[in-house]
JSON list of C-alpha atoms in Angstrom, two decimals:
[
{"chain": "E", "resi": 581, "resn": "MET", "atom": "CA", "xyz": [-18.50, 11.69, 0.26]},
{"chain": "E", "resi": 582, "resn": "ARG", "atom": "CA", "xyz": [-15.76, 12.35, -2.25]},
{"chain": "E", "resi": 583, "resn": "ILE", "atom": "CA", "xyz": [-12.65, 10.16, -2.13]},
{"chain": "E", "resi": 584, "resn": "GLU", "atom": "CA", "xyz": [-9.30, 11.38, -3.47]},
{"chain": "E", "resi": 585, "resn": "PHE", "atom": "CA", "xyz": [-6.27, 9.11, -4.04]},
{"chain": "E", "resi": 586, "resn": "HIS", "atom": "CA", "xyz": [-2.61, 10.11, -3.94]},
{"chain": "E", "resi": 587, "resn": "THR", "atom": "CA", "xyz": [0.12, 7.50, -4.36]},
{"chain": "E", "resi": 588, "resn": "ARG", "atom": "CA", "xyz": [3.90, 7.65, -4.24]},
{"chain": "E", "resi": 589, "resn": "GLY", "atom": "CA", "xyz": [6.10, 4.70, -5.05]},
{"chain": "E", "resi": 590, "resn": "LEU", "atom": "CA", "xyz": [3.20, 2.23, -5.38]},
{"chain": "E", "resi": 591, "resn": "ALA", "atom": "CA", "xyz": [1.33, 0.97, -8.42]},
{"chain": "E", "resi": 592, "resn": "SER", "atom": "CA", "xyz": [-2.19, 2.40, -8.43]},
{"chain": "E", "resi": 593, "resn": "ASP", "atom": "CA", "xyz": [-4.75, 0.07, -10.01]},
{"chain": "E", "resi": 594, "resn": "ASP", "atom": "CA", "xyz": [-8.54, 0.22, -10.15]},
{"chain": "E", "resi": 595, "resn": "ALA", "atom": "CA", "xyz": [-9.04, -2.94, -8.07]},
{"chain": "E", "resi": 596, "resn": "ALA", "atom": "CA", "xyz": [-7.02, -1.50, -5.18]},
{"chain": "E", "resi": 597, "resn": "LYS", "atom": "CA", "xyz": [-8.91, 1.79, -5.36]},
{"chain": "E", "resi": 598, "resn": "GLU", "atom": "CA", "xyz": [-12.28, 0.01, -5.33]},
{"chain": "E", "resi": 599, "resn": "ARG", "atom": "CA", "xyz": [-11.27, -2.15, -2.37]},
{"chain": "E", "resi": 600, "resn": "THR", "atom": "CA", "xyz": [-10.19, 0.98, -0.51]},
{"chain": "E", "resi": 601, "resn": "ARG", "atom": "CA", "xyz": [-13.47, 2.75, -1.33]},
{"chain": "E", "resi": 602, "resn": "ARG", "atom": "CA", "xyz": [-15.45, -0.24, -0.03]},
{"chain": "E", "resi": 603, "resn": "ARG", "atom": "CA", "xyz": [-13.45, -0.31, 3.19]},
{"chain": "E", "resi": 604, "resn": "LEU", "atom": "CA", "xyz": [-13.99, 3.39, 3.78]},
{"chain": "E", "resi": 605, "resn": "ARG", "atom": "CA", "xyz": [-17.71, 3.15, 3.08]},
{"chain": "E", "resi": 606, "resn": "PHE", "atom": "CA", "xyz": [-17.91, 0.33, 5.61]},
{"chain": "E", "resi": 607, "resn": "ALA", "atom": "CA", "xyz": [-15.95, 2.22, 8.28]},
{"chain": "E", "resi": 608, "resn": "LEU", "atom": "CA", "xyz": [-17.65, 5.59, 7.71]},
{"chain": "E", "resi": 609, "resn": "GLY", "atom": "CA", "xyz": [-20.98, 4.53, 6.24]},
{"chain": "E", "resi": 610, "resn": "ARG", "atom": "CA", "xyz": [-23.31, 5.74, 8.96]},
{"chain": "E", "resi": 611, "resn": "PHE", "atom": "CA", "xyz": [-21.62, 9.17, 8.93]},
{"chain": "E", "resi": 612, "resn": "ALA", "atom": "CA", "xyz": [-21.32, 9.54, 5.14]},
{"chain": "E", "resi": 613, "resn": "ASP", "atom": "CA", "xyz": [-23.77, 12.45, 5.02]},
{"chain": "E", "resi": 614, "resn": "ARG", "atom": "CA", "xyz": [-21.55, 14.46, 7.43]},
{"chain": "E", "resi": 615, "resn": "VAL", "atom": "CA", "xyz": [-18.30, 13.85, 5.47]},
{"chain": "E", "resi": 616, "resn": "SER", "atom": "CA", "xyz": [-17.43, 16.10, 2.54]},
{"chain": "E", "resi": 617, "resn": "ARG", "atom": "CA", "xyz": [-14.28, 14.29, 1.41]},
{"chain": "E", "resi": 618, "resn": "VAL", "atom": "CA", "xyz": [-11.57, 11.81, 2.35]},
{"chain": "E", "resi": 619, "resn": "SER", "atom": "CA", "xyz": [-8.03, 12.14, 1.06]},
{"chain": "E", "resi": 620, "resn": "ILE", "atom": "CA", "xyz": [-6.03, 8.91, 0.87]},
{"chain": "E", "resi": 621, "resn": "SER", "atom": "CA", "xyz": [-2.27, 9.00, 0.63]},
{"chain": "E", "resi": 622, "resn": "LEU", "atom": "CA", "xyz": [-0.53, 5.68, -0.06]},
{"chain": "E", "resi": 623, "resn": "GLU", "atom": "CA", "xyz": [3.25, 5.58, 0.00]},
{"chain": "E", "resi": 624, "resn": "ASP", "atom": "CA", "xyz": [6.11, 3.09, -0.15]},
{"chain": "E", "resi": 625, "resn": "VAL", "atom": "CA", "xyz": [8.43, 4.68, 2.39]},
{"chain": "E", "resi": 626, "resn": "ASN", "atom": "CA", "xyz": [11.75, 2.96, 1.65]},
{"chain": "E", "resi": 627, "resn": "GLY", "atom": "CA", "xyz": [11.26, 1.49, -1.82]},
{"chain": "E", "resi": 628, "resn": "PRO", "atom": "CA", "xyz": [12.19, -2.11, -2.66]},
{"chain": "E", "resi": 629, "resn": "ARG", "atom": "CA", "xyz": [14.01, -2.83, 0.61]},
{"chain": "E", "resi": 630, "resn": "GLY", "atom": "CA", "xyz": [10.87, -4.32, 2.21]},
{"chain": "E", "resi": 631, "resn": "GLY", "atom": "CA", "xyz": [9.81, -4.37, 5.83]},
{"chain": "E", "resi": 632, "resn": "LEU", "atom": "CA", "xyz": [7.19, -2.16, 7.47]},
{"chain": "E", "resi": 633, "resn": "ASP", "atom": "CA", "xyz": [7.29, 0.40, 4.72]},
{"chain": "E", "resi": 634, "resn": "LYS", "atom": "CA", "xyz": [3.76, 0.84, 3.28]},
{"chain": "E", "resi": 635, "resn": "ARG", "atom": "CA", "xyz": [2.10, 3.93, 4.73]},
{"chain": "E", "resi": 636, "resn": "CYS", "atom": "CA", "xyz": [-1.57, 4.81, 4.51]},
{"chain": "E", "resi": 637, "resn": "ARG", "atom": "CA", "xyz": [-2.58, 8.28, 5.65]},
{"chain": "E", "resi": 638, "resn": "LEU", "atom": "CA", "xyz": [-6.28, 9.21, 5.65]},
{"chain": "E", "resi": 639, "resn": "ARG", "atom": "CA", "xyz": [-7.52, 12.78, 6.05]},
{"chain": "E", "resi": 640, "resn": "LEU", "atom": "CA", "xyz": [-11.25, 13.31, 6.57]},
{"chain": "E", "resi": 641, "resn": "PHE", "atom": "CA", "xyz": [-12.96, 16.67, 6.10]},
{"chain": "E", "resi": 642, "resn": "LEU", "atom": "CA", "xyz": [-16.41, 17.30, 7.57]},
{"chain": "E", "resi": 643, "resn": "ASN", "atom": "CA", "xyz": [-19.18, 19.32, 5.94]},
{"chain": "E", "resi": 644, "resn": "GLU", "atom": "CA", "xyz": [-19.26, 21.64, 8.97]},
{"chain": "E", "resi": 645, "resn": "GLY", "atom": "CA", "xyz": [-15.59, 22.50, 8.56]},
{"chain": "E", "resi": 646, "resn": "GLY", "atom": "CA", "xyz": [-13.12, 22.43, 11.41]},
{"chain": "E", "resi": 647, "resn": "ASP", "atom": "CA", "xyz": [-9.82, 20.60, 11.56]},
{"chain": "E", "resi": 648, "resn": "PRO", "atom": "CA", "xyz": [-9.54, 17.44, 9.47]},
{"chain": "E", "resi": 649, "resn": "LEU", "atom": "CA", "xyz": [-9.33, 14.08, 11.19]},
{"chain": "E", "resi": 650, "resn": "VAL", "atom": "CA", "xyz": [-6.15, 12.18, 10.36]},
{"chain": "E", "resi": 651, "resn": "ALA", "atom": "CA", "xyz": [-5.42, 8.47, 10.73]},
{"chain": "E", "resi": 652, "resn": "GLU", "atom": "CA", "xyz": [-2.21, 6.79, 9.68]},
{"chain": "E", "resi": 653, "resn": "ASP", "atom": "CA", "xyz": [-0.85, 3.26, 9.69]},
{"chain": "E", "resi": 654, "resn": "LEU", "atom": "CA", "xyz": [2.36, 1.56, 8.56]},
{"chain": "E", "resi": 655, "resn": "ASP", "atom": "CA", "xyz": [2.66, -2.11, 7.60]},
{"chain": "E", "resi": 656, "resn": "ALA", "atom": "CA", "xyz": [4.42, -4.47, 5.19]},
{"chain": "E", "resi": 657, "resn": "GLU", "atom": "CA", "xyz": [1.10, -4.98, 3.33]},
{"chain": "E", "resi": 658, "resn": "ILE", "atom": "CA", "xyz": [-0.69, -1.90, 2.04]},
{"chain": "E", "resi": 659, "resn": "PHE", "atom": "CA", "xyz": [-4.20, -3.35, 2.46]},
{"chain": "E", "resi": 660, "resn": "VAL", "atom": "CA", "xyz": [-3.54, -4.14, 6.13]},
{"chain": "E", "resi": 661, "resn": "ALA", "atom": "CA", "xyz": [-2.43, -0.54, 6.64]},
{"chain": "E", "resi": 662, "resn": "ILE", "atom": "CA", "xyz": [-5.56, 0.71, 4.82]},
{"chain": "E", "resi": 663, "resn": "ASP", "atom": "CA", "xyz": [-7.88, -1.48, 6.90]},
{"chain": "E", "resi": 664, "resn": "ARG", "atom": "CA", "xyz": [-6.39, -0.40, 10.22]},
{"chain": "E", "resi": 665, "resn": "ALA", "atom": "CA", "xyz": [-6.27, 3.29, 9.29]},
{"chain": "E", "resi": 666, "resn": "ALA", "atom": "CA", "xyz": [-9.91, 3.21, 8.10]},
{"chain": "E", "resi": 667, "resn": "LYS", "atom": "CA", "xyz": [-11.04, 1.53, 11.31]},
{"chain": "E", "resi": 668, "resn": "ARG", "atom": "CA", "xyz": [-9.14, 4.10, 13.40]},
{"chain": "E", "resi": 669, "resn": "LEU", "atom": "CA", "xyz": [-10.63, 6.95, 11.35]},
{"chain": "E", "resi": 670, "resn": "GLY", "atom": "CA", "xyz": [-14.17, 5.61, 11.88]},
{"chain": "E", "resi": 671, "resn": "ARG", "atom": "CA", "xyz": [-13.65, 5.49, 15.66]},
{"chain": "E", "resi": 672, "resn": "SER", "atom": "CA", "xyz": [-12.18, 9.01, 15.70]},
{"chain": "E", "resi": 673, "resn": "LEU", "atom": "CA", "xyz": [-15.10, 10.36, 13.69]},
{"chain": "E", "resi": 674, "resn": "ALA", "atom": "CA", "xyz": [-17.62, 8.70, 16.02]},
{"chain": "E", "resi": 675, "resn": "ARG", "atom": "CA", "xyz": [-15.90, 10.25, 19.05]},
{"chain": "E", "resi": 676, "resn": "ARG", "atom": "CA", "xyz": [-15.81, 13.72, 17.49]},
{"chain": "E", "resi": 677, "resn": "LEU", "atom": "CA", "xyz": [-19.47, 13.65, 16.49]},
{"chain": "E", "resi": 678, "resn": "LYS", "atom": "CA", "xyz": [-20.48, 12.32, 19.92]},
{"chain": "E", "resi": 679, "resn": "ARG", "atom": "CA", "xyz": [-18.61, 15.19, 21.59]},
{"chain": "E", "resi": 680, "resn": "SER", "atom": "CA", "xyz": [-20.25, 17.79, 19.34]},
{"chain": "E", "resi": 681, "resn": "ARG", "atom": "CA", "xyz": [-23.76, 16.72, 20.40]}
]
């Protein structure tokens, strides 16, 4: 599973990327062999004004092709948004794979 990061308006450091990788491996771990890549887009929507403005958008592409799965969350803390979006993506992937059986 390849993980790609895209950030806009946020500082991108190695510790944050590693924490995000760990969270995704936890949420998607049992399906990792079916996932070709995950694209992570982190964005500060309204800049320094604060509030619910940190967006995490995850796009998951399967080895078999098809439409990507997308999960998105918005929160004041970026890691909260990442955690919730990863959890939602894991549930969506489980449902899709269950349906395809």
